[in-house]
PDB file of C-alpha atoms in Angstrom:
ATOM      1  CA  MET A   1      -1.320   9.016  -5.859  1.00 44.00           C
ATOM      2  CA  LEU A   2      -1.288   5.349  -6.207  1.00 44.00           C
ATOM      3  CA  PHE A   3       2.119   4.347  -7.084  1.00 44.00           C
ATOM      4  CA  ALA A   4       3.804   7.727  -6.957  1.00 44.00           C
ATOM      5  CA  HIS A   5       6.586   6.873  -5.181  1.00 45.00           C
ATOM      6  CA  LEU A   6       7.737   3.667  -6.902  1.00 45.00           C
ATOM      7  CA  PRO A   7      11.359   3.378  -6.317  1.00 41.00           C
ATOM      8  CA  ARG A   8      10.544   4.393  -2.607  1.00 43.00           C
ATOM      9  CA  LEU A   9       8.190   1.838  -2.237  1.00 47.00           C
ATOM     10  CA  ALA A  10      10.233  -0.458  -3.658  1.00 43.00           C
ATOM     11  CA  PHE A  11      13.154   0.442  -1.567  1.00 39.00           C
ATOM     12  CA  CYS A  12      11.411  -0.018   1.309  1.00 42.00           C
ATOM     13  CA  MET A  13      10.470  -3.543   0.376  1.00 45.00           C
ATOM     14  CA  LEU A  14      13.872  -4.458  -0.611  1.00 40.00           C
ATOM     15  CA  VAL A  15      14.781  -3.488   3.040  1.00 36.00           C
ATOM     16  CA  LEU A  16      12.053  -5.331   4.407  1.00 40.00           C
ATOM     17  CA  LEU A  17      12.705  -8.742   2.199  1.00 40.00           C
ATOM     18  CA  LEU A  18      16.539  -8.578   2.458  1.00 36.00           C
ATOM     19  CA  SER A  19      16.624  -7.977   6.323  1.00 32.00           C
ATOM     20  CA  ALA A  20      14.749 -10.998   7.041  1.00 32.00           C
ATOM     21  CA  CYS A  21      16.592 -13.538   9.856  1.00 27.00           C
ATOM     22  CA  ALA A  22      15.064 -17.104  10.686  1.00 25.00           C
ATOM     23  CA  SER A  23      10.906 -18.248  11.289  1.00 27.00           C
ATOM     24  CA  GLY A  24       8.115 -20.251  10.401  1.00 30.00           C
ATOM     25  CA  PRO A  25       4.785 -19.203   8.898  1.00 34.00           C
ATOM     26  CA  GLN A  26       2.959 -16.501  10.161  1.00 36.00           C
ATOM     27  CA  THR A  27      -0.394 -17.034  11.579  1.00 35.00           C
ATOM     28  CA  SER A  28      -1.497 -14.200  13.776  1.00 40.00           C
ATOM     29  CA  SER A  29      -3.034 -11.216  12.307  1.00 46.00           C
ATOM     30  CA  ARG A  30      -0.513  -8.746  12.318  1.00 49.00           C
ATOM     31  CA  PRO A  31       1.711  -7.765   9.095  1.00 47.00           C
ATOM     32  CA  VAL A  32       4.811 -10.779   9.224  1.00 49.00           C
ATOM     33  CA  ASP A  33       7.939  -9.477  10.800  1.00 53.00           C
ATOM     34  CA  PRO A  34      10.144  -9.926   7.522  1.00 51.00           C
ATOM     35  CA  MET A  35      12.909  -9.938  10.718  1.00 50.00           C
ATOM     36  CA  ASN A  36      11.953 -13.430  11.810  1.00 54.00           C
ATOM     37  CA  VAL A  37      11.754 -15.316   8.217  1.00 56.00           C
ATOM     38  CA  SER A  38      14.441 -16.736   6.565  1.00 60.00           C
ATOM     39  CA  VAL A  39      14.774 -16.916   2.721  1.00 64.00           C
ATOM     40  CA  SER A  40      16.860 -18.043  -0.061  1.00 67.00           C
ATOM     41  CA  GLY A  41      20.150 -16.026  -1.538  1.00 80.00           C
ATOM     42  CA  SER A  42      17.992 -16.953  -4.741  1.00 85.00           C
ATOM     43  CA  VAL A  43      15.121 -14.969  -3.832  1.00 84.00           C
ATOM     44  CA  ASN A  44      16.741 -12.313  -2.434  1.00 86.00           C
ATOM     45  CA  ARG A  45      18.542 -12.030  -5.635  1.00 91.00           C
ATOM     46  CA  ASP A  46      15.573 -12.267  -8.161  1.00 91.00           C
ATOM     47  CA  PHE A  47      13.755  -9.957  -6.070  1.00 90.00           C
ATOM     48  CA  LEU A  48      16.703  -7.156  -5.915  1.00 90.00           C
ATOM     49  CA  GLN A  49      16.463  -7.645  -9.907  1.00 93.00           C
ATOM     50  CA  ALA A  50      12.461  -7.056  -9.951  1.00 94.00           C
ATOM     51  CA  VAL A  51      12.910  -4.333  -7.851  1.00 93.00           C
ATOM     52  CA  GLU A  52      15.369  -2.751 -10.876  1.00 95.00           C
ATOM     53  CA  LEU A  53      13.077  -3.558 -13.590  1.00 96.00           C
ATOM     54  CA  LEU A  54      10.332  -1.684 -12.166  1.00 94.00           C
ATOM     55  CA  GLN A  55      12.321   1.297 -11.351  1.00 95.00           C
ATOM     56  CA  GLY A  56      13.288   0.873 -14.935  1.00 96.00           C
ATOM     57  CA  GLU A  57       9.681   0.805 -15.784  1.00 97.00           C
ATOM     58  CA  ARG A  58      10.281  -2.595 -17.579  1.00 97.00           C
ATOM     59  CA  TYR A  59       6.724  -4.165 -16.199  1.00 97.00           C
ATOM     60  CA  PRO A  60       6.822  -7.189 -18.439  1.00 97.00           C
ATOM     61  CA  GLU A  61       9.783  -8.566 -17.278  1.00 97.00           C
ATOM     62  CA  ALA A  62       9.213  -7.577 -13.412  1.00 97.00           C
ATOM     63  CA  ILE A  63       6.134  -9.227 -13.406  1.00 97.00           C
ATOM     64  CA  GLU A  64       7.821 -12.518 -15.043  1.00 97.00           C
ATOM     65  CA  LEU A  65      10.636 -12.259 -12.116  1.00 95.00           C
ATOM     66  CA  LEU A  66       7.942 -11.535  -9.492  1.00 96.00           C
ATOM     67  CA  GLN A  67       5.929 -14.365  -9.897  1.00 97.00           C
ATOM     68  CA  SER A  68       8.588 -16.573  -9.666  1.00 95.00           C
ATOM     69  CA  VAL A  69      10.083 -14.776  -6.540  1.00 94.00           C
ATOM     70  CA  VAL A  70       6.220 -15.813  -5.091  1.00 94.00           C
ATOM     71  CA  GLU A  71       6.024 -18.820  -6.551  1.00 93.00           C
ATOM     72  CA  ARG A  72       8.971 -19.620  -4.015  1.00 90.00           C
ATOM     73  CA  GLU A  73       8.442 -17.513  -1.210  1.00 87.00           C
ATOM     74  CA  GLN A  74       4.613 -16.605  -0.013  1.00 87.00           C
ATOM     75  CA  ARG A  75       5.059 -15.826   3.243  1.00 86.00           C
ATOM     76  CA  LEU A  76       5.976 -11.774   2.589  1.00 89.00           C
ATOM     77  CA  SER A  77       3.713  -9.286   1.202  1.00 92.00           C
ATOM     78  CA  ALA A  78       6.387  -7.430  -0.371  1.00 92.00           C
ATOM     79  CA  PRO A  79       7.100  -9.230  -3.605  1.00 95.00           C
ATOM     80  CA  TYR A  80       2.915  -9.770  -3.642  1.00 97.00           C
ATOM     81  CA  VAL A  81       3.115  -5.617  -3.371  1.00 96.00           C
ATOM     82  CA  ASN A  82       5.824  -5.141  -5.948  1.00 95.00           C
ATOM     83  CA  LEU A  83       4.077  -7.605  -8.459  1.00 97.00           C
ATOM     84  CA  GLY A  84       0.581  -5.689  -7.869  1.00 97.00           C
ATOM     85  CA  ILE A  85       1.739  -2.273  -8.443  1.00 95.00           C
ATOM     86  CA  ALA A  86       3.674  -3.878 -11.763  1.00 97.00           C
ATOM     87  CA  HIS A  87       0.760  -5.324 -13.144  1.00 97.00           C
ATOM     88  CA  TYR A  88      -1.116  -1.874 -12.319  1.00 96.00           C
ATOM     89  CA  ARG A  89       1.262  -0.196 -14.322  1.00 95.00           C
ATOM     90  CA  THR A  90       0.655  -2.289 -17.242  1.00 96.00           C
ATOM     91  CA  GLY A  91      -2.967  -1.621 -16.962  1.00 96.00           C
ATOM     92  CA  ASP A  92      -4.210  -5.190 -15.662  1.00 97.00           C
ATOM     93  CA  GLU A  93      -5.974  -4.169 -12.367  1.00 97.00           C
ATOM     94  CA  LYS A  94      -7.811  -7.180 -12.347  1.00 98.00           C
ATOM     95  CA  HIS A  95      -4.290  -8.787 -11.417  1.00 98.00           C
ATOM     96  CA  ALA A  96      -3.395  -5.655  -9.369  1.00 98.00           C
ATOM     97  CA  GLU A  97      -6.182  -6.793  -7.152  1.00 98.00           C
ATOM     98  CA  GLU A  98      -5.340 -10.565  -6.317  1.00 98.00           C
ATOM     99  CA  SER A  99      -1.758  -9.675  -6.024  1.00 97.00           C
ATOM    100  CA  PHE A 100      -2.566  -7.367  -3.274  1.00 97.00           C
ATOM    101  CA  LEU A 101      -5.210  -9.636  -1.884  1.00 97.00           C
ATOM    102  CA  GLN A 102      -2.355 -12.296  -1.935  1.00 97.00           C
ATOM    103  CA  ALA A 103       0.378 -10.082   0.295  1.00 96.00           C
ATOM    104  CA  LEU A 104      -2.577  -9.323   2.824  1.00 95.00           C
ATOM    105  CA  ARG A 105      -2.777 -12.885   2.620  1.00 94.00           C
ATOM    106  CA  ALA A 106       0.453 -13.426   3.385  1.00 92.00           C
ATOM    107  CA  ALA A 107       0.199 -10.843   5.834  1.00 92.00           C
ATOM    108  CA  PRO A 108      -3.088  -9.535   6.809  1.00 91.00           C
ATOM    109  CA  LEU A 109      -3.699  -6.227   7.361  1.00 86.00           C
ATOM    110  CA  ASP A 110       0.130  -5.053   6.626  1.00 93.00           C
ATOM    111  CA  PRO A 111       0.163  -0.963   6.130  1.00 96.00           C
ATOM    112  CA  VAL A 112       1.178  -0.975   2.381  1.00 95.00           C
ATOM    113  CA  ALA A 113      -0.464  -3.417   0.684  1.00 96.00           C
ATOM    114  CA  SER A 114      -3.768  -2.419   2.066  1.00 97.00           C
ATOM    115  CA  ASN A 115      -2.854   0.971   1.259  1.00 97.00           C
ATOM    116  CA  GLU A 116      -2.434   0.266  -2.210  1.00 97.00           C
ATOM    117  CA  LEU A 117      -5.673  -2.288  -2.371  1.00 98.00           C
ATOM    118  CA  ALA A 118      -7.734   0.759  -0.947  1.00 98.00           C
ATOM    119  CA  VAL A 119      -6.333   3.411  -3.193  1.00 96.00           C
ATOM    120  CA  LEU A 120      -7.053   0.975  -6.273  1.00 98.00           C
ATOM    121  CA  TYR A 121     -10.763   0.313  -5.357  1.00 98.00           C
ATOM    122  CA  ARG A 122     -10.895   4.008  -4.719  1.00 97.00           C
ATOM    123  CA  ARG A 123     -10.128   4.199  -8.620  1.00 96.00           C
ATOM    124  CA  GLN A 124     -12.593   1.435  -9.638  1.00 97.00           C
ATOM    125  CA  GLY A 125     -15.056   3.416  -7.731  1.00 97.00           C
ATOM    126  CA  ARG A 126     -15.850   0.609  -5.117  1.00 98.00           C
ATOM    127  CA  PHE A 127     -15.593   3.271  -2.393  1.00 98.00           C
ATOM    128  CA  ASP A 128     -17.338   0.952   0.338  1.00 98.00           C
ATOM    129  CA  GLU A 129     -14.573  -1.822  -0.251  1.00 98.00           C
ATOM    130  CA  ALA A 130     -11.605   0.843  -0.204  1.00 98.00           C
ATOM    131  CA  ARG A 131     -13.517   2.766   3.181  1.00 98.00           C
ATOM    132  CA  LYS A 132     -13.243  -0.876   5.054  1.00 98.00           C
ATOM    133  CA  THR A 133      -9.652  -1.405   3.455  1.00 97.00           C
ATOM    134  CA  TYR A 134      -8.575   1.414   5.198  1.00 97.00           C
ATOM    135  CA  THR A 135     -10.078   1.424   8.334  1.00 97.00           C
ATOM    136  CA  GLU A 136      -9.629  -2.312   9.361  1.00 96.00           C
ATOM    137  CA  SER A 137      -5.740  -1.462   8.774  1.00 96.00           C
ATOM    138  CA  LEU A 138      -5.784   1.757  10.747  1.00 97.00           C
ATOM    139  CA  GLN A 139      -7.439  -0.212  13.727  1.00 96.00           C
ATOM    140  CA  LEU A 140      -4.030  -2.080  13.523  1.00 93.00           C
ATOM    141  CA  HIS A 141      -1.893   0.689  12.587  1.00 96.00           C
ATOM    142  CA  PRO A 142      -3.441   3.750  13.651  1.00 96.00           C
ATOM    143  CA  GLU A 143      -0.414   6.301  12.983  1.00 96.00           C
ATOM    144  CA  ASN A 144       0.483   4.822   9.150  1.00 97.00           C
ATOM    145  CA  LEU A 145       0.693   8.201   7.366  1.00 98.00           C
ATOM    146  CA  PRO A 146      -0.679   7.185   3.642  1.00 97.00           C
ATOM    147  CA  LEU A 147      -3.827   5.542   5.360  1.00 98.00           C
ATOM    148  CA  ILE A 148      -4.671   8.156   7.256  1.00 98.00           C
ATOM    149  CA  LYS A 149      -4.010  10.682   4.767  1.00 98.00           C
ATOM    150  CA  ASN A 150      -5.643   8.324   1.802  1.00 98.00           C
ATOM    151  CA  LEU A 151      -8.841   7.593   3.834  1.00 98.00           C
ATOM    152  CA  GLY A 152      -9.243  11.175   4.050  1.00 98.00           C
ATOM    153  CA  ILE A 153      -9.067  11.994   0.472  1.00 98.00           C
ATOM    154  CA  LEU A 154     -11.469   9.034   0.070  1.00 98.00           C
ATOM    155  CA  CYS A 155     -14.236  10.500   2.533  1.00 98.00           C
ATOM    156  CA  ASP A 156     -13.514  14.538   1.415  1.00 97.00           C
ATOM    157  CA  LEU A 157     -13.924  13.759  -2.250  1.00 97.00           C
ATOM    158  CA  TYR A 158     -15.692  10.405  -2.776  1.00 97.00           C
ATOM    159  CA  LEU A 159     -17.551  10.019  -0.038  1.00 97.00           C
ATOM    160  CA  GLN A 160     -18.990  13.739   0.875  1.00 96.00           C
ATOM    161  CA  ASP A 161     -18.067  12.832   4.356  1.00 97.00           C
ATOM    162  CA  VAL A 162     -16.849  15.888   5.685  1.00 97.00           C
ATOM    163  CA  ASN A 163     -16.799  14.603   9.512  1.00 96.00           C
ATOM    164  CA  CYS A 164     -14.370  11.684   8.572  1.00 97.00           C
ATOM    165  CA  ALA A 165     -12.601  13.845   6.106  1.00 98.00           C
ATOM    166  CA  LEU A 166     -11.411  16.253   8.828  1.00 97.00           C
ATOM    167  CA  ALA A 167     -10.982  14.043  11.471  1.00 97.00           C
ATOM    168  CA  GLN A 168      -8.133  12.082   9.148  1.00 98.00           C
ATOM    169  CA  PHE A 169      -6.977  15.420   8.118  1.00 98.00           C
ATOM    170  CA  GLU A 170      -6.357  16.649  11.682  1.00 97.00           C
ATOM    171  CA  GLN A 171      -5.062  13.122  12.652  1.00 97.00           C
ATOM    172  CA  TYR A 172      -2.100  13.459  10.190  1.00 98.00           C
ATOM    173  CA  LEU A 173      -1.146  16.890  11.053  1.00 98.00           C
ATOM    174  CA  LYS A 174       0.179  15.709  13.798  1.00 97.00           C
ATOM    175  CA  TYR A 175       2.281  13.648  12.568  1.00 97.00           C
ATOM    176  CA  ARG A 176       3.082  16.041   9.530  1.00 97.00           C
ATOM    177  CA  PRO A 177       2.309  19.755  10.848  1.00 97.00           C
ATOM    178  CA  GLU A 178       4.216  21.254   8.081  1.00 97.00           C
ATOM    179  CA  ASP A 179       2.244  19.884   5.293  1.00 97.00           C
ATOM    180  CA  SER A 180       0.885  23.279   3.985  1.00 97.00           C
ATOM    181  CA  LYS A 181      -1.320  21.383   1.447  1.00 97.00           C
ATOM    182  CA  VAL A 182      -3.275  19.504   4.478  1.00 97.00           C
ATOM    183  CA  ALA A 183      -3.367  22.527   6.486  1.00 97.00           C
ATOM    184  CA  ILE A 184      -5.530  23.751   3.846  1.00 97.00           C
ATOM    185  CA  TRP A 185      -7.385  21.125   3.129  1.00 97.00           C
ATOM    186  CA  VAL A 186      -8.078  21.477   7.098  1.00 97.00           C
ATOM    187  CA  THR A 187      -9.137  25.107   6.930  1.00 96.00           C
ATOM    188  CA  ASP A 188     -12.036  24.070   3.766  1.00 95.00           C
ATOM    189  CA  LEU A 189     -13.334  21.036   5.781  1.00 96.00           C
ATOM    190  CA  LYS A 190     -13.987  23.431   8.769  1.00 95.00           C
ATOM    191  CA  ARG A 191     -15.466  26.387   6.298  1.00 94.00           C
ATOM    192  CA  ARG A 192     -18.132  23.495   4.710  1.00 91.00           C
ATOM    193  CA  ALA A 193     -18.930  21.875   8.029  1.00 87.00           C
ATOM    194  CA  ASN A 194     -20.185  24.583   9.413  1.00 84.00           C
TER     195      ASN A 194
END
């Protein structure tokens, strides 16, 4: 579910941002390594405060603060992803999409930004764009469980592509065999495939 784990996502993004060291801007198609980016203390402080605002569901204030953060630091995807989440939570899908796309400009094929954007596309009925976003990011991050699972959901429920869904869910279960819900989905897909 889109943004169902906002506190965990925000925490993950926070860890990424706060663990920054020193380097220059990114030039490859791989996500920027936050361990190699130097950010100012005020950016860190404001990002922390924005995460708290997101967790407190104070989205307009979070948006304002995150816009200030991204004006000062464009190399990291985390502030853009959180800005997209805040926009989405206020019902502004247009700006949510723009923020996720900005995150992907900062860190092409970043798995978190790609997943959030693809789920947004899916919810908007833009299934081909969602599939493309998932598959491109999975080429670089083949073990990313949210990407794998959400592509499976897209293939099953929205594209009616049983083989694609089955492949994704079986891949997912290699890493999460204890997920009984996905195991049930696989059983159902195998039945439908026959």
